[in-house]
């Protein structure tokens, strides 16, 4: 067996409200914490999994009479669904050698996850995954008798009875929830490991509103314009059968999988690169904020997770935001009220702004770089010909609910933005901010809030570089949007676009090389 099996690690991001960014948690360096006080036991056809002593290096065996140290607790790790398996007597963790032994906890080689056995509610594989090959290794019997029974070791998963471990009925729900976390996360990253089969599709209905931004109070004597930023708020949600839930969100690839089976429904999709900004006129003595108010439908179906020809299934209900229903499709609603949200008063929807049909602005460009047209948007190309970033325009929705395509044209460093399908010089409505990607189109990891530090350190890591760039761009969209919004319809229309380019230029100077 490959002793260098990699632990699954993921930067976990949460939907962030305006001006607030929940930073990622690096799974591989999480501080262990006990999952529960009551113990697990694991039994297969040959006996009970146990430690044969209290010292480092003591072997793990499967004992028919269960007289050794048979009680275990889980130490959860940061990566979804992963844990160390610690013996309650020795306090040491199962290490994936051949045969398996116990070692002090916290080492590489001690990360496990559960995989349910379909049709056996209390049975699970105790599994490690080699991410480089996709091979999964299941805790198994080594074969041959030992002083304490049959030795245990991880072998390539094959579905045999010796790889199916029965847990106490009281622990089955927790084990299955951990399995859902692990395989939902794997599905989000590698859709080849899962499939979705739709059973039913409900009718569109207005989903409950929920705050999608920070709350700002205007304590001045006059009306003030404030730009609220909302980040990664797609409205997608998922619940699983028998009351289980997953901490893993509905990722963009999974959204696309489900969308493909819907009946003539256009769905709203987003990922953590999406930044939405809304300029709100907040009266004196009022609170201002933005609600998320999607129209959605309930869709039921079955997930099948299959990593090595041993599939298991779970039923799920997915809430899908839709954007072409007769009930409307509003995603964000600006609000003002003398009372703070949550105080029992809803506040009034803010009147959309007047937007110029055509608006022109000179964009900041990094030294030596140039702008080029790319599809509907604009690319920033460096002196070496490599793409630094691509900016695509938002969309405009007028007060009648009609969505208008926005196109960009380029002349030198000047960009002209045109709202299509508008007869006059202006249109009253709302405009979503531009979206951006870094390099040759790789989504920029995490969009930032207006409170992000303007002096983020340079990084030698490509991932850290992308985060830094995204913070610069997100911050500049908010600042640019607020400044532009004060200059009339043209400023409202192009302010956030100008901010995006300003953030790119700033990021090139301050974020270091993308290595």
CSV table of C-alpha atoms in Angstrom, one decimal:
chain,number,residue,atom,x,y,z
A,1,UNK,CA,0.0,0.0,0.0
A,2,UNK,CA,1.2,3.5,-0.7
A,3,UNK,CA,2.2,4.9,2.7
A,4,UNK,CA,2.0,8.4,1.3
A,5,UNK,CA,-1.7,8.5,0.9
A,6,UNK,CA,-2.7,12.1,0.7
A,7,UNK,CA,-5.3,13.5,3.0
A,8,UNK,CA,-8.1,15.4,1.4
A,9,UNK,CA,-7.6,19.1,2.1
A,10,UNK,CA,-9.9,21.9,1.1
A,11,UNK,CA,-10.1,25.6,1.6
A,12,UNK,CA,-13.6,26.0,3.1
A,13,UNK,CA,-15.4,29.1,2.3
A,14,UNK,CA,-18.7,30.3,3.7
A,15,UNK,CA,-21.1,32.7,2.1
A,16,UNK,CA,-19.8,36.2,3.1
A,17,UNK,CA,-22.0,39.2,3.8
A,18,UNK,CA,-21.0,42.7,2.7
A,19,UNK,CA,-17.9,44.1,4.3
A,20,UNK,CA,-17.3,40.7,6.1
A,21,UNK,CA,-15.1,37.9,4.8
A,22,UNK,CA,-14.9,34.6,6.5
A,23,UNK,CA,-11.4,33.4,5.8
A,24,UNK,CA,-10.7,29.8,4.7
A,25,UNK,CA,-9.8,27.1,7.1
A,26,UNK,CA,-6.9,24.9,6.0
A,27,UNK,CA,-8.0,21.4,6.7
A,28,UNK,CA,-4.6,19.8,7.0
A,29,UNK,CA,-3.6,22.0,10.0
A,30,UNK,CA,-6.8,21.9,11.9
A,31,UNK,CA,-6.6,21.4,15.7
A,32,UNK,CA,-8.2,18.0,16.6
A,33,UNK,CA,-11.3,17.9,18.7
A,34,UNK,CA,-13.2,15.0,20.0
A,35,UNK,CA,-16.4,14.3,18.1
A,36,UNK,CA,-18.4,12.7,20.9
A,37,UNK,CA,-18.0,11.4,24.4
A,38,UNK,CA,-19.5,8.0,23.9
A,39,UNK,CA,-17.4,5.4,22.2
A,40,UNK,CA,-17.5,3.7,18.8
A,41,UNK,CA,-16.9,0.0,18.4
A,42,UNK,CA,-16.2,-1.6,15.0
A,43,UNK,CA,-17.1,-5.3,14.3
A,44,UNK,CA,-16.8,-7.4,11.2
A,45,UNK,CA,-17.3,-11.1,10.5
A,46,UNK,CA,-14.0,-12.0,12.2
A,47,UNK,CA,-14.4,-10.0,15.4
A,48,UNK,CA,-13.9,-6.5,16.9
A,49,UNK,CA,-11.3,-3.9,16.0
A,50,UNK,CA,-9.0,-3.3,18.9
A,51,UNK,CA,-5.6,-2.0,20.0
A,52,UNK,CA,-3.3,-4.6,21.6
A,53,UNK,CA,-1.6,-2.3,24.1
A,54,UNK,CA,-1.1,1.3,25.2
A,55,UNK,CA,2.3,2.1,23.5
A,56,UNK,CA,3.4,3.6,20.2
A,57,UNK,CA,3.7,0.8,17.6
A,58,UNK,CA,1.2,-1.6,19.2
A,59,UNK,CA,-0.6,-3.5,16.5
A,60,UNK,CA,-4.3,-3.2,15.6
A,61,UNK,CA,-6.1,-6.5,15.5
A,62,UNK,CA,-9.5,-8.1,15.0
A,63,UNK,CA,-10.3,-10.1,18.1
A,64,UNK,CA,-13.2,-12.6,18.2
A,65,UNK,CA,-13.8,-12.3,21.9
A,66,UNK,CA,-13.3,-8.5,22.0
A,67,UNK,CA,-11.2,-8.6,25.2
A,68,UNK,CA,-8.6,-6.0,24.2
A,69,UNK,CA,-9.0,-2.2,23.9
A,70,UNK,CA,-12.1,-2.1,21.7
A,71,UNK,CA,-13.5,1.4,22.3
A,72,UNK,CA,-12.6,4.3,19.9
A,73,UNK,CA,-13.4,8.0,19.6
A,74,UNK,CA,-13.2,10.2,16.5
A,75,UNK,CA,-11.0,13.3,16.4
A,76,UNK,CA,-12.4,15.4,13.7
A,77,UNK,CA,-10.1,17.2,11.2
A,78,UNK,CA,-10.7,20.3,9.1
A,79,UNK,CA,-11.2,18.6,5.8
A,80,UNK,CA,-14.9,17.6,5.4
A,81,UNK,CA,-15.8,14.2,6.9
A,82,UNK,CA,-12.2,13.3,7.9
A,83,UNK,CA,-11.1,12.2,11.3
A,84,UNK,CA,-8.4,10.4,13.3
A,85,UNK,CA,-9.4,7.2,15.0
A,86,UNK,CA,-8.2,7.3,18.6
A,87,UNK,CA,-8.3,4.4,21.1
A,88,UNK,CA,-10.0,5.5,24.4
A,89,UNK,CA,-7.6,3.5,26.5
A,90,UNK,CA,-4.3,4.5,24.9
A,91,UNK,CA,-5.3,7.9,23.5
A,92,UNK,CA,-3.3,6.9,20.4
A,93,UNK,CA,-4.5,6.9,16.8
A,94,UNK,CA,-4.7,4.2,14.1
A,95,UNK,CA,-1.8,4.6,11.6
A,96,UNK,CA,-2.2,3.2,8.1
A,97,UNK,CA,0.8,0.9,8.0
A,98,UNK,CA,0.7,-2.8,7.1
A,99,UNK,CA,-0.2,-4.2,9.5
A,100,UNK,CA,-2.0,-1.2,11.1
A,101,UNK,CA,-0.5,0.1,14.3
A,102,UNK,CA,-1.2,2.9,16.7
A,103,UNK,CA,0.9,6.0,17.0
A,104,UNK,CA,0.6,9.4,18.7
A,105,UNK,CA,-2.2,11.4,17.1
A,106,UNK,CA,-1.8,14.2,14.6
A,107,UNK,CA,0.5,12.4,12.1
A,108,UNK,CA,0.2,12.1,8.3
A,109,UNK,CA,-1.1,8.6,7.7
A,110,UNK,CA,-3.8,8.7,10.3
A,111,UNK,CA,-6.6,10.4,8.4
A,112,UNK,CA,-9.7,8.3,7.7
A,113,UNK,CA,-13.3,8.7,6.5
A,114,UNK,CA,-16.4,6.6,6.5
A,115,UNK,CA,-18.2,5.1,3.5
A,116,UNK,CA,-21.7,3.6,4.0
A,117,UNK,CA,-22.4,0.1,2.9
A,118,UNK,CA,-25.6,0.3,0.8
A,119,UNK,CA,-28.5,-1.7,2.3
A,120,UNK,CA,-26.8,-2.0,5.7
A,121,UNK,CA,-27.7,1.1,7.8
A,122,UNK,CA,-25.1,0.5,10.5
A,123,UNK,CA,-22.2,-0.8,8.4
A,124,UNK,CA,-19.4,1.4,7.0
A,125,UNK,CA,-16.0,1.1,5.4
A,126,UNK,CA,-13.1,2.8,7.3
A,127,UNK,CA,-11.4,4.4,4.3
A,128,UNK,CA,-8.3,6.3,3.2
A,129,UNK,CA,-8.1,7.8,-0.3
A,130,UNK,CA,-5.0,8.3,-2.4
A,131,UNK,CA,-5.8,11.5,-4.2
A,132,UNK,CA,-3.1,11.1,-6.8
A,133,UNK,CA,-4.6,7.8,-8.1
A,134,UNK,CA,-8.2,7.9,-6.8
A,135,UNK,CA,-7.7,4.5,-5.2
A,136,UNK,CA,-9.4,3.9,-1.9
A,137,UNK,CA,-8.1,1.7,0.9
A,138,UNK,CA,-10.4,0.1,3.4
A,139,UNK,CA,-9.5,-1.2,6.9
A,140,UNK,CA,-9.4,-5.0,6.5
A,141,UNK,CA,-8.1,-8.2,8.0
A,142,UNK,CA,-4.5,-9.1,7.2
A,143,UNK,CA,-5.2,-12.8,7.5
A,144,UNK,CA,-3.5,-15.3,9.6
A,145,UNK,CA,-3.7,-15.7,13.4
A,146,UNK,CA,-1.7,-13.6,15.8
A,147,UNK,CA,-1.4,-13.8,19.6
A,148,UNK,CA,-4.3,-11.3,19.9
A,149,UNK,CA,-6.3,-12.4,16.9
A,150,UNK,CA,-6.2,-11.5,13.2
A,151,UNK,CA,-4.1,-8.4,12.5
A,152,UNK,CA,-5.8,-5.5,10.7
A,153,UNK,CA,-4.5,-3.4,7.8
A,154,UNK,CA,-5.8,-1.2,5.0
A,155,UNK,CA,-6.2,-3.0,1.7
A,156,UNK,CA,-7.6,-1.8,-1.7
A,157,UNK,CA,-11.4,-1.6,-1.2
A,158,UNK,CA,-13.2,-4.6,-2.7
A,159,UNK,CA,-16.6,-4.8,-0.9
A,160,UNK,CA,-15.7,-7.9,1.0
A,161,UNK,CA,-17.3,-8.6,4.4
A,162,UNK,CA,-14.0,-8.1,6.2
A,163,UNK,CA,-14.1,-4.5,5.1
A,164,UNK,CA,-17.6,-3.8,6.4
A,165,UNK,CA,-17.6,-2.6,10.0
A,166,UNK,CA,-20.7,-2.5,12.0
A,167,UNK,CA,-21.0,0.5,14.4
A,168,UNK,CA,-23.4,0.9,17.4
A,169,UNK,CA,-26.8,2.0,16.2
A,170,UNK,CA,-26.5,5.1,18.3
A,171,UNK,CA,-23.5,6.2,16.2
A,172,UNK,CA,-24.8,5.3,12.7
A,173,UNK,CA,-26.3,8.8,12.0
A,174,UNK,CA,-23.1,10.6,13.0
A,175,UNK,CA,-21.0,8.2,10.8
A,176,UNK,CA,-23.3,8.7,7.8
A,177,UNK,CA,-23.3,12.5,8.3
A,178,UNK,CA,-19.5,12.4,8.2
A,179,UNK,CA,-19.6,10.2,5.1
A,180,UNK,CA,-21.9,12.7,3.4
A,181,UNK,CA,-19.5,15.5,4.2
A,182,UNK,CA,-16.6,13.7,2.8
A,183,UNK,CA,-18.2,12.5,-0.4
A,184,UNK,CA,-20.3,15.6,-1.0
A,185,UNK,CA,-17.0,17.6,-0.9
A,186,UNK,CA,-15.3,15.0,-3.2
A,187,UNK,CA,-18.3,15.3,-5.6
A,188,UNK,CA,-18.0,19.1,-5.6
A,189,UNK,CA,-14.4,18.8,-6.7
A,190,UNK,CA,-14.6,15.7,-8.9
A,191,UNK,CA,-18.1,15.2,-10.4
A,192,UNK,CA,-17.0,11.9,-11.9
A,193,UNK,CA,-17.3,10.4,-8.4
A,194,UNK,CA,-21.1,11.1,-8.2
A,195,UNK,CA,-24.3,11.3,-10.2
A,196,UNK,CA,-27.7,12.9,-9.6
A,197,UNK,CA,-31.0,11.3,-10.6
A,198,UNK,CA,-34.0,13.6,-10.4
A,199,UNK,CA,-37.4,12.3,-9.3
A,200,UNK,CA,-39.6,15.3,-9.0
A,201,UNK,CA,-39.6,19.1,-9.5
A,202,UNK,CA,-41.9,21.5,-7.7
A,203,UNK,CA,-43.4,24.8,-8.8
A,204,UNK,CA,-41.6,28.1,-8.5
A,205,UNK,CA,-42.3,29.9,-5.2
A,206,UNK,CA,-40.8,32.9,-3.5
A,207,UNK,CA,-38.1,31.8,-1.0
A,208,UNK,CA,-38.0,33.4,2.4
A,209,UNK,CA,-35.9,36.6,2.4
A,210,UNK,CA,-32.6,36.6,4.3
A,211,UNK,CA,-30.0,39.3,4.9
A,212,UNK,CA,-27.2,39.1,2.4
A,213,UNK,CA,-25.1,42.1,3.4
A,214,UNK,CA,-23.8,44.0,6.3
A,215,UNK,CA,-26.1,46.5,8.0
A,216,UNK,CA,-25.2,50.2,7.8
A,217,UNK,CA,-26.8,53.0,9.9
A,218,UNK,CA,-26.9,56.6,8.6
A,219,UNK,CA,-26.4,58.8,11.6
A,220,UNK,CA,-26.0,62.0,9.5
A,221,UNK,CA,-28.6,64.7,8.9
A,222,UNK,CA,-29.1,63.9,5.2
A,223,UNK,CA,-29.5,61.0,2.8
A,224,UNK,CA,-26.2,59.1,2.2
A,225,UNK,CA,-25.4,56.7,-0.6
A,226,UNK,CA,-23.8,53.5,0.5
A,227,UNK,CA,-22.6,50.5,-1.7
A,228,UNK,CA,-23.4,47.2,-0.1
A,229,UNK,CA,-21.4,44.2,-1.3
A,230,UNK,CA,-22.7,40.6,-1.2
A,231,UNK,CA,-20.3,37.8,-1.9
A,232,UNK,CA,-21.1,34.2,-2.9
A,233,UNK,CA,-24.8,34.1,-2.0
A,234,UNK,CA,-26.4,31.7,-4.6
A,235,UNK,CA,-29.4,30.6,-2.6
A,236,UNK,CA,-28.8,26.9,-3.4
A,237,UNK,CA,-29.5,24.6,-0.5
A,238,UNK,CA,-29.6,20.9,0.0
A,239,UNK,CA,-31.0,18.6,2.7
A,240,UNK,CA,-30.6,14.9,2.8
A,241,UNK,CA,-32.9,12.0,3.8
A,242,UNK,CA,-33.4,10.9,7.4
A,243,UNK,CA,-32.6,14.3,8.8
A,244,UNK,CA,-29.0,14.3,7.8
A,245,UNK,CA,-27.2,17.4,6.5
A,246,UNK,CA,-23.9,18.2,5.0
A,247,UNK,CA,-21.6,21.1,5.9
A,248,UNK,CA,-20.5,21.2,2.3
A,249,UNK,CA,-22.3,23.8,0.1
A,250,UNK,CA,-23.8,23.3,-3.3
A,251,UNK,CA,-20.8,24.0,-5.5
A,252,UNK,CA,-21.0,25.4,-9.0
A,253,UNK,CA,-20.2,22.0,-10.7
A,254,UNK,CA,-22.9,20.3,-8.6
A,255,UNK,CA,-25.3,23.1,-9.5
A,256,UNK,CA,-24.6,22.5,-13.2
A,257,UNK,CA,-25.3,18.7,-12.7
A,258,UNK,CA,-28.7,19.3,-11.2
A,259,UNK,CA,-29.6,22.1,-13.6
A,260,UNK,CA,-29.1,19.8,-16.6
A,261,UNK,CA,-32.0,17.6,-15.4
A,262,UNK,CA,-34.5,20.4,-14.7
A,263,UNK,CA,-37.5,20.9,-17.0
A,264,UNK,CA,-37.1,24.1,-19.1
A,265,UNK,CA,-35.8,26.1,-16.1
A,266,UNK,CA,-33.0,28.6,-16.2
A,267,UNK,CA,-31.2,28.4,-12.9
A,268,UNK,CA,-29.2,31.0,-11.0
A,269,UNK,CA,-25.6,29.8,-10.4
A,270,UNK,CA,-22.7,31.4,-8.7
A,271,UNK,CA,-19.4,30.5,-7.0
A,272,UNK,CA,-17.1,32.3,-4.6
A,273,UNK,CA,-15.7,34.5,-7.3
A,274,UNK,CA,-19.1,36.4,-7.7
A,275,UNK,CA,-19.3,39.9,-6.3
A,276,UNK,CA,-22.6,41.7,-6.2
A,277,UNK,CA,-22.7,45.4,-5.3
A,278,UNK,CA,-25.8,47.5,-4.8
A,279,UNK,CA,-25.8,51.3,-4.3
A,280,UNK,CA,-28.5,52.3,-1.8
A,281,UNK,CA,-29.7,55.8,-0.9
A,282,UNK,CA,-30.1,55.5,2.9
A,283,UNK,CA,-32.2,58.3,4.5
A,284,UNK,CA,-31.1,60.0,7.6
A,285,UNK,CA,-31.7,58.0,10.8
A,286,UNK,CA,-32.3,54.8,8.8
A,287,UNK,CA,-30.6,51.4,8.5
A,288,UNK,CA,-29.6,50.1,5.1
A,289,UNK,CA,-28.9,46.5,4.0
A,290,UNK,CA,-29.6,44.1,1.2
A,291,UNK,CA,-31.8,41.0,1.3
A,292,UNK,CA,-31.5,37.9,-0.8
A,293,UNK,CA,-34.9,37.3,-2.2
A,294,UNK,CA,-34.8,34.5,-4.8
A,295,UNK,CA,-37.6,32.6,-6.5
A,296,UNK,CA,-36.9,28.9,-6.3
A,297,UNK,CA,-38.3,25.4,-6.5
A,298,UNK,CA,-37.8,22.2,-4.6
A,299,UNK,CA,-36.3,19.4,-6.5
A,300,UNK,CA,-36.0,15.8,-5.2
A,301,UNK,CA,-33.7,13.1,-6.3
A,302,UNK,CA,-31.0,10.6,-5.4
A,303,UNK,CA,-27.3,11.0,-5.2
A,304,UNK,CA,-25.1,8.1,-6.1
A,305,UNK,CA,-21.5,8.2,-4.9
A,306,UNK,CA,-19.2,5.7,-6.6
A,307,UNK,CA,-15.5,5.9,-6.2
A,308,UNK,CA,-14.4,2.3,-6.9
A,309,UNK,CA,-17.5,0.4,-8.2
A,310,UNK,CA,-19.0,0.2,-4.7
A,311,UNK,CA,-21.8,2.7,-5.0
A,312,UNK,CA,-23.9,4.0,-2.2
A,313,UNK,CA,-26.9,6.3,-2.4
A,314,UNK,CA,-28.8,8.9,-0.5
A,315,UNK,CA,-32.0,10.8,-1.2
A,316,UNK,CA,-31.9,14.6,-1.2
A,317,UNK,CA,-34.1,17.7,-1.7
A,318,UNK,CA,-32.4,20.6,-3.4
A,319,UNK,CA,-33.7,24.2,-3.3
A,320,UNK,CA,-32.9,25.7,-6.8
A,321,UNK,CA,-33.1,29.4,-7.4
A,322,UNK,CA,-34.8,30.1,-10.8
A,323,UNK,CA,-34.6,33.2,-12.9
A,324,UNK,CA,-37.3,32.8,-15.6
A,325,UNK,CA,-40.4,32.0,-13.6
A,326,UNK,CA,-43.8,33.7,-13.8
A,327,UNK,CA,-43.3,34.5,-10.1
A,328,UNK,CA,-40.3,36.7,-10.9
A,329,UNK,CA,-36.6,36.2,-10.3
A,330,UNK,CA,-35.3,38.9,-8.0
A,331,UNK,CA,-32.1,37.8,-6.3
A,332,UNK,CA,-31.2,40.9,-4.3
A,333,UNK,CA,-33.4,43.6,-2.8
A,334,UNK,CA,-32.0,46.7,-1.3
A,335,UNK,CA,-33.8,47.7,2.0
A,336,UNK,CA,-34.0,50.8,4.3
A,337,UNK,CA,-35.8,51.1,7.6
A,338,UNK,CA,-35.7,53.2,10.8
A,339,UNK,CA,-35.5,49.8,12.5
A,340,UNK,CA,-32.7,47.3,12.2
A,341,UNK,CA,-33.4,44.1,10.3
A,342,UNK,CA,-34.7,41.4,12.7
A,343,UNK,CA,-36.6,43.9,14.8
A,344,UNK,CA,-40.0,42.9,13.3
A,345,UNK,CA,-40.2,45.6,10.6
A,346,UNK,CA,-39.4,44.7,7.0
A,347,UNK,CA,-38.3,48.0,5.6
A,348,UNK,CA,-39.1,49.4,2.2
A,349,UNK,CA,-37.6,48.3,-1.1
A,350,UNK,CA,-35.3,50.9,-2.5
A,351,UNK,CA,-36.1,52.5,-5.8
A,352,UNK,CA,-33.7,51.4,-8.5
A,353,UNK,CA,-31.3,53.9,-9.9
A,354,UNK,CA,-31.1,55.6,-13.3
A,355,UNK,CA,-28.4,54.0,-15.4
A,356,UNK,CA,-26.9,55.4,-18.6
A,357,UNK,CA,-27.5,53.3,-21.7
A,358,UNK,CA,-23.9,54.1,-22.8
A,359,UNK,CA,-21.1,55.0,-20.4
A,360,UNK,CA,-17.4,55.4,-21.1
A,361,UNK,CA,-14.4,55.3,-18.7
A,362,UNK,CA,-10.6,55.2,-18.8
A,363,UNK,CA,-9.4,52.1,-17.0
A,364,UNK,CA,-6.3,51.7,-14.9
A,365,UNK,CA,-3.8,49.4,-16.6
A,366,UNK,CA,-0.7,47.8,-15.0
A,367,UNK,CA,2.6,49.1,-16.4
A,368,UNK,CA,3.3,47.5,-19.8
A,369,UNK,CA,-0.1,45.9,-20.0
A,370,UNK,CA,-2.9,46.5,-22.5
A,371,UNK,CA,-6.6,45.9,-22.9
A,372,UNK,CA,-8.1,43.6,-25.5
A,373,UNK,CA,-11.7,42.6,-26.3
A,374,UNK,CA,-12.6,39.1,-25.2
A,375,UNK,CA,-16.1,37.7,-26.0
A,376,UNK,CA,-18.4,40.1,-24.0
A,377,UNK,CA,-15.7,41.4,-21.8
A,378,UNK,CA,-12.2,42.8,-21.6
A,379,UNK,CA,-8.9,41.1,-20.9
A,380,UNK,CA,-5.8,42.6,-19.3
A,381,UNK,CA,-2.8,41.3,-21.1
A,382,UNK,CA,0.7,41.7,-19.7
A,383,UNK,CA,3.8,42.8,-21.5
A,384,UNK,CA,4.8,39.2,-22.0
A,385,UNK,CA,1.5,38.4,-23.7
A,386,UNK,CA,0.1,36.4,-20.8
A,387,UNK,CA,-3.5,37.1,-19.6
A,388,UNK,CA,-3.5,38.8,-16.2
A,389,UNK,CA,-7.3,38.9,-15.7
A,390,UNK,CA,-10.5,38.9,-17.6
A,391,UNK,CA,-13.4,41.2,-16.6
A,392,UNK,CA,-17.0,40.5,-17.8
A,393,UNK,CA,-19.8,43.0,-17.5
A,394,UNK,CA,-22.8,42.6,-15.2
A,395,UNK,CA,-26.4,42.6,-16.3
A,396,UNK,CA,-29.2,45.2,-16.0
A,397,UNK,CA,-32.7,44.4,-14.8
A,398,UNK,CA,-35.2,47.2,-15.4
A,399,UNK,CA,-38.2,48.0,-13.2
A,400,UNK,CA,-40.4,45.9,-15.5
A,401,UNK,CA,-38.3,42.9,-14.8
A,402,UNK,CA,-36.7,42.7,-18.2
A,403,UNK,CA,-33.0,41.7,-18.2
A,404,UNK,CA,-30.7,43.6,-20.5
A,405,UNK,CA,-27.4,42.3,-21.9
A,406,UNK,CA,-24.4,44.5,-21.2
A,407,UNK,CA,-21.5,44.6,-23.7
A,408,UNK,CA,-18.1,46.2,-23.5
A,409,UNK,CA,-15.9,47.6,-26.3
A,410,UNK,CA,-12.3,48.6,-26.1
A,411,UNK,CA,-10.2,51.5,-27.6
A,412,UNK,CA,-6.8,51.7,-26.0
A,413,UNK,CA,-7.4,52.0,-22.3
A,414,UNK,CA,-10.9,53.3,-22.8
A,415,UNK,CA,-13.8,51.0,-22.3
A,416,UNK,CA,-17.4,51.7,-23.4
A,417,UNK,CA,-20.2,49.9,-21.7
A,418,UNK,CA,-23.6,49.7,-23.5
A,419,UNK,CA,-26.9,48.4,-22.1
A,420,UNK,CA,-28.7,46.6,-25.0
A,421,UNK,CA,-32.4,46.9,-25.6
A,422,UNK,CA,-32.8,50.4,-24.2
A,423,UNK,CA,-34.5,53.0,-26.3
A,424,UNK,CA,-33.6,56.2,-24.4
A,425,UNK,CA,-30.4,57.5,-22.9
A,426,UNK,CA,-31.1,55.9,-19.5
A,427,UNK,CA,-32.8,52.9,-18.0
A,428,UNK,CA,-34.1,52.7,-14.5
A,429,UNK,CA,-33.2,49.4,-12.8
A,430,UNK,CA,-30.4,47.6,-11.0
A,431,UNK,CA,-27.0,46.5,-12.4
A,432,UNK,CA,-25.0,43.6,-11.1
A,433,UNK,CA,-21.3,44.2,-10.7
A,434,UNK,CA,-18.7,42.9,-13.2
A,435,UNK,CA,-17.3,39.4,-12.6
A,436,UNK,CA,-13.6,38.6,-13.0
A,437,UNK,CA,-11.3,35.7,-13.4
A,438,UNK,CA,-7.5,35.5,-13.1
A,439,UNK,CA,-4.9,34.3,-15.6
A,440,UNK,CA,-6.3,32.3,-18.5
A,441,UNK,CA,-9.8,32.1,-17.0
A,442,UNK,CA,-9.2,30.3,-13.6
A,443,UNK,CA,-11.8,31.7,-11.2
A,444,UNK,CA,-10.3,34.1,-8.7
A,445,UNK,CA,-10.5,32.2,-5.5
A,446,UNK,CA,-12.2,34.5,-3.0
A,447,UNK,CA,-13.8,37.8,-3.5
A,448,UNK,CA,-13.1,40.4,-0.8
A,449,UNK,CA,-15.0,42.9,1.2
A,450,UNK,CA,-14.5,46.6,1.5
A,451,UNK,CA,-12.9,46.1,4.9
A,452,UNK,CA,-10.1,43.9,3.4
A,453,UNK,CA,-6.6,45.1,4.2
A,454,UNK,CA,-5.2,47.4,1.5
A,455,UNK,CA,-1.7,46.1,2.3
A,456,UNK,CA,-2.0,42.3,1.9
A,457,UNK,CA,1.4,40.8,1.8
A,458,UNK,CA,3.0,39.5,-1.3
A,459,UNK,CA,2.9,35.8,-1.7
A,460,UNK,CA,5.1,33.1,-3.4
A,461,UNK,CA,2.0,30.8,-3.6
A,462,UNK,CA,-0.3,30.9,-6.6
A,463,UNK,CA,-3.2,30.3,-4.4
A,464,UNK,CA,-2.3,33.1,-2.0
A,465,UNK,CA,-1.6,35.3,-5.0
A,466,UNK,CA,-5.1,34.7,-6.3
A,467,UNK,CA,-6.7,35.5,-2.9
A,468,UNK,CA,-4.7,38.7,-2.7
A,469,UNK,CA,-5.7,39.7,-6.2
A,470,UNK,CA,-9.4,38.9,-5.5
A,471,UNK,CA,-9.2,41.1,-2.3
A,472,UNK,CA,-7.8,44.0,-4.2
A,473,UNK,CA,-10.4,43.7,-7.0
A,474,UNK,CA,-13.3,43.2,-4.6
A,475,UNK,CA,-12.3,46.2,-2.5
A,476,UNK,CA,-11.8,48.4,-5.5
A,477,UNK,CA,-15.2,47.4,-7.0
A,478,UNK,CA,-16.9,48.7,-3.8
A,479,UNK,CA,-14.8,51.9,-3.7
A,480,UNK,CA,-15.1,52.5,-7.4
A,481,UNK,CA,-18.8,51.8,-7.3
A,482,UNK,CA,-19.4,54.2,-4.5
A,483,UNK,CA,-17.4,57.0,-6.1
A,484,UNK,CA,-19.0,56.4,-9.5
A,485,UNK,CA,-22.5,56.3,-8.1
A,486,UNK,CA,-22.2,59.9,-7.1
A,487,UNK,CA,-21.7,61.2,-10.7
A,488,UNK,CA,-25.1,60.5,-12.2
A,489,UNK,CA,-26.4,57.7,-14.5
A,490,UNK,CA,-23.1,57.3,-16.3
A,491,UNK,CA,-21.2,56.9,-13.0
A,492,UNK,CA,-23.6,54.4,-11.6
A,493,UNK,CA,-23.4,52.4,-14.8
A,494,UNK,CA,-19.6,52.2,-15.1
A,495,UNK,CA,-18.3,52.9,-11.6
A,496,UNK,CA,-17.9,49.3,-10.4
A,497,UNK,CA,-16.3,48.4,-13.8
A,498,UNK,CA,-13.7,51.1,-13.3
A,499,UNK,CA,-13.1,49.8,-9.8
A,500,UNK,CA,-12.5,46.3,-11.0
A,501,UNK,CA,-9.7,47.5,-13.4
A,502,UNK,CA,-8.3,49.6,-10.6
A,503,UNK,CA,-8.1,46.6,-8.3
A,504,UNK,CA,-6.3,44.5,-11.0
A,505,UNK,CA,-3.7,47.2,-11.5
A,506,UNK,CA,-3.2,47.5,-7.7
A,507,UNK,CA,-3.0,43.7,-7.3
A,508,UNK,CA,-0.3,43.4,-9.9
A,509,UNK,CA,1.8,45.8,-7.8
A,510,UNK,CA,1.0,44.5,-4.3
A,511,UNK,CA,0.2,40.8,-4.6
A,512,UNK,CA,3.6,39.4,-5.8
A,513,UNK,CA,4.2,36.9,-8.5
A,514,UNK,CA,1.7,34.2,-9.4
A,515,UNK,CA,3.9,31.1,-8.8
